[in-house]
Amino acid sequence: FGSRVGKVSVGRPAVAAMVDPVAVEVLRAAQADLGNAVCFDSGEACPTWASVSHGIFLSIGACGVHRSLGVKVSFVQSTTMDSWKPLHLKMMQLGGNKRFQDFLEEQGVPKDLSIRERYQTRAAQWYRENLRAEAEGTKPPDPLPPGAGRELTCDAPSEEQLMLDRVFAQAPGAADMTHGGVPAGTLRRPGGSRRLLPRAGHSQQGRRCGLASWMRQGRAKMADASAVVAAAREVVVSALDFGAEALARSDADGANRSRSRSRSTSPAPALVRDTEWQPLES
């Protein structure tokens, strides 16, 4: 790290200037550990997000999946943009990537589980409850029965959810994005046209290779997104067909009820009485 807050040396975890200097020092000390210098889920270097619930550090791609799990499963915060509560800082101090990984291995949680499945196991649920209890100084949860840690606390995720998780996990890393969230190397000319420029120190050959890699990743993401859109379209079409059938049945039932009501409320025909015809007076 540099001498001032906000300056970071190359190859070190980034902790930018924050309002609370205590949070800066706590997160800086935590990421000085080599185990916390990479994303727990993807292994990407210099993670700038954290799952407070588990006391681990995440990349921006893994953070997107954690957000979709909900705050009850994983509460995420930025190490560079968010303000931190003392309790959350305490959880980050007590946790760490290595401690969580060792616990999952002890509980027999497979390493090849998806992110969504890993954090919805009984082992992950117990770990975050125990971590919070340690930070608060309250009674920890009861120990897990042997072999129960690998069990899921909810239904298995669908194929659509797993596909969306893969799309989230392929988000550009911090080194490939500007602070404003724009892909690095993309600029606009004064006239408004867009062109891709090489980063500082990159050769034209490196630029072409980078562009080719970027295009391959883009095609892969578009294929995944197209599959998700196709699945969503089938769901919408099925819902529309079901709604149309229900509406038709409702109209038919309404018409039958209207006819029955009209028959029951129509006035009885007037009785024709015999009258005596009298001749007209001349």
Tab-separated table of N, CA, C and O in Angstrom, residues 116-117 156-167 224 227-228 231:
chain	number	residue	atom	x	y	z
A	116	ARG	N	-24.482	-20.917	-5.813
A	116	ARG	CA	-25.822	-20.906	-5.219
A	116	ARG	C	-26.023	-22.090	-4.286
A	116	ARG	O	-26.628	-21.950	-3.209
A	117	GLU	N	-25.534	-23.256	-4.661
A	117	GLU	CA	-25.708	-24.437	-3.812
A	117	GLU	C	-24.791	-24.386	-2.591
A	117	GLU	O	-25.190	-24.787	-1.489
A	156	ALA	N	-33.162	-27.737	-4.822
A	156	ALA	CA	-32.018	-27.584	-5.717
A	156	ALA	C	-32.305	-26.493	-6.746
A	156	ALA	O	-33.441	-26.352	-7.216
A	157	PRO	N	-31.312	-25.678	-7.116
A	157	PRO	CA	-31.547	-24.599	-8.082
A	157	PRO	C	-31.891	-25.140	-9.460
A	157	PRO	O	-31.460	-26.227	-9.842
A	158	SER	N	-32.682	-24.368	-10.200
A	158	SER	CA	-33.075	-24.762	-11.546
A	158	SER	C	-31.944	-24.491	-12.526
A	158	SER	O	-30.967	-23.791	-12.217
A	159	GLU	N	-32.085	-25.025	-13.733
A	159	GLU	CA	-31.088	-24.791	-14.765
A	159	GLU	C	-31.006	-23.311	-15.129
A	159	GLU	O	-29.931	-22.788	-15.417
A	160	GLU	N	-32.163	-22.618	-15.112
A	160	GLU	CA	-32.163	-21.192	-15.437
A	160	GLU	C	-31.381	-20.405	-14.383
A	160	GLU	O	-30.618	-19.497	-14.722
A	161	GLN	N	-31.531	-20.751	-13.101
A	161	GLN	CA	-30.787	-20.059	-12.051
A	161	GLN	C	-29.292	-20.293	-12.180
A	161	GLN	O	-28.485	-19.368	-12.054
A	162	LEU	N	-28.900	-21.535	-12.468
A	162	LEU	CA	-27.481	-21.834	-12.619
A	162	LEU	C	-26.897	-21.112	-13.830
A	162	LEU	O	-25.746	-20.662	-13.804
A	163	MET	N	-27.694	-20.977	-14.902
A	163	MET	CA	-27.212	-20.282	-16.082
A	163	MET	C	-27.010	-18.799	-15.786
A	163	MET	O	-26.014	-18.182	-16.187
A	164	LEU	N	-27.955	-18.205	-15.055
A	164	LEU	CA	-27.801	-16.802	-14.672
A	164	LEU	C	-26.583	-16.618	-13.766
A	164	LEU	O	-25.889	-15.602	-13.854
A	165	ASP	N	-26.320	-17.589	-12.893
A	165	ASP	CA	-25.138	-17.505	-12.033
A	165	ASP	C	-23.865	-17.481	-12.865
A	165	ASP	O	-22.918	-16.748	-12.557
A	166	ARG	N	-23.839	-18.291	-13.938
A	166	ARG	CA	-22.645	-18.305	-14.792
A	166	ARG	C	-22.470	-16.962	-15.500
A	166	ARG	O	-21.353	-16.481	-15.673
A	167	VAL	N	-23.588	-16.361	-15.903
A	167	VAL	CA	-23.504	-15.052	-16.559
A	167	VAL	C	-22.988	-14.007	-15.577
A	167	VAL	O	-22.118	-13.198	-15.906
A	224	ASP	N	-25.488	-17.656	-23.705
A	224	ASP	CA	-26.163	-17.947	-22.438
A	224	ASP	C	-27.402	-17.076	-22.271
A	224	ASP	O	-28.460	-17.546	-21.852
A	227	ALA	N	-30.274	-18.269	-24.422
A	227	ALA	CA	-30.950	-19.437	-23.862
A	227	ALA	C	-31.896	-19.032	-22.738
A	227	ALA	O	-33.003	-19.557	-22.619
A	228	VAL	N	-31.466	-18.094	-21.907
A	228	VAL	CA	-32.336	-17.620	-20.822
A	228	VAL	C	-33.567	-16.934	-21.384
A	228	VAL	O	-34.692	-17.141	-20.923
A	231	ALA	N	-36.001	-19.518	-22.755
A	231	ALA	CA	-36.747	-20.173	-21.676
A	231	ALA	C	-37.812	-19.252	-21.098
A	231	ALA	O	-38.938	-19.670	-20.823
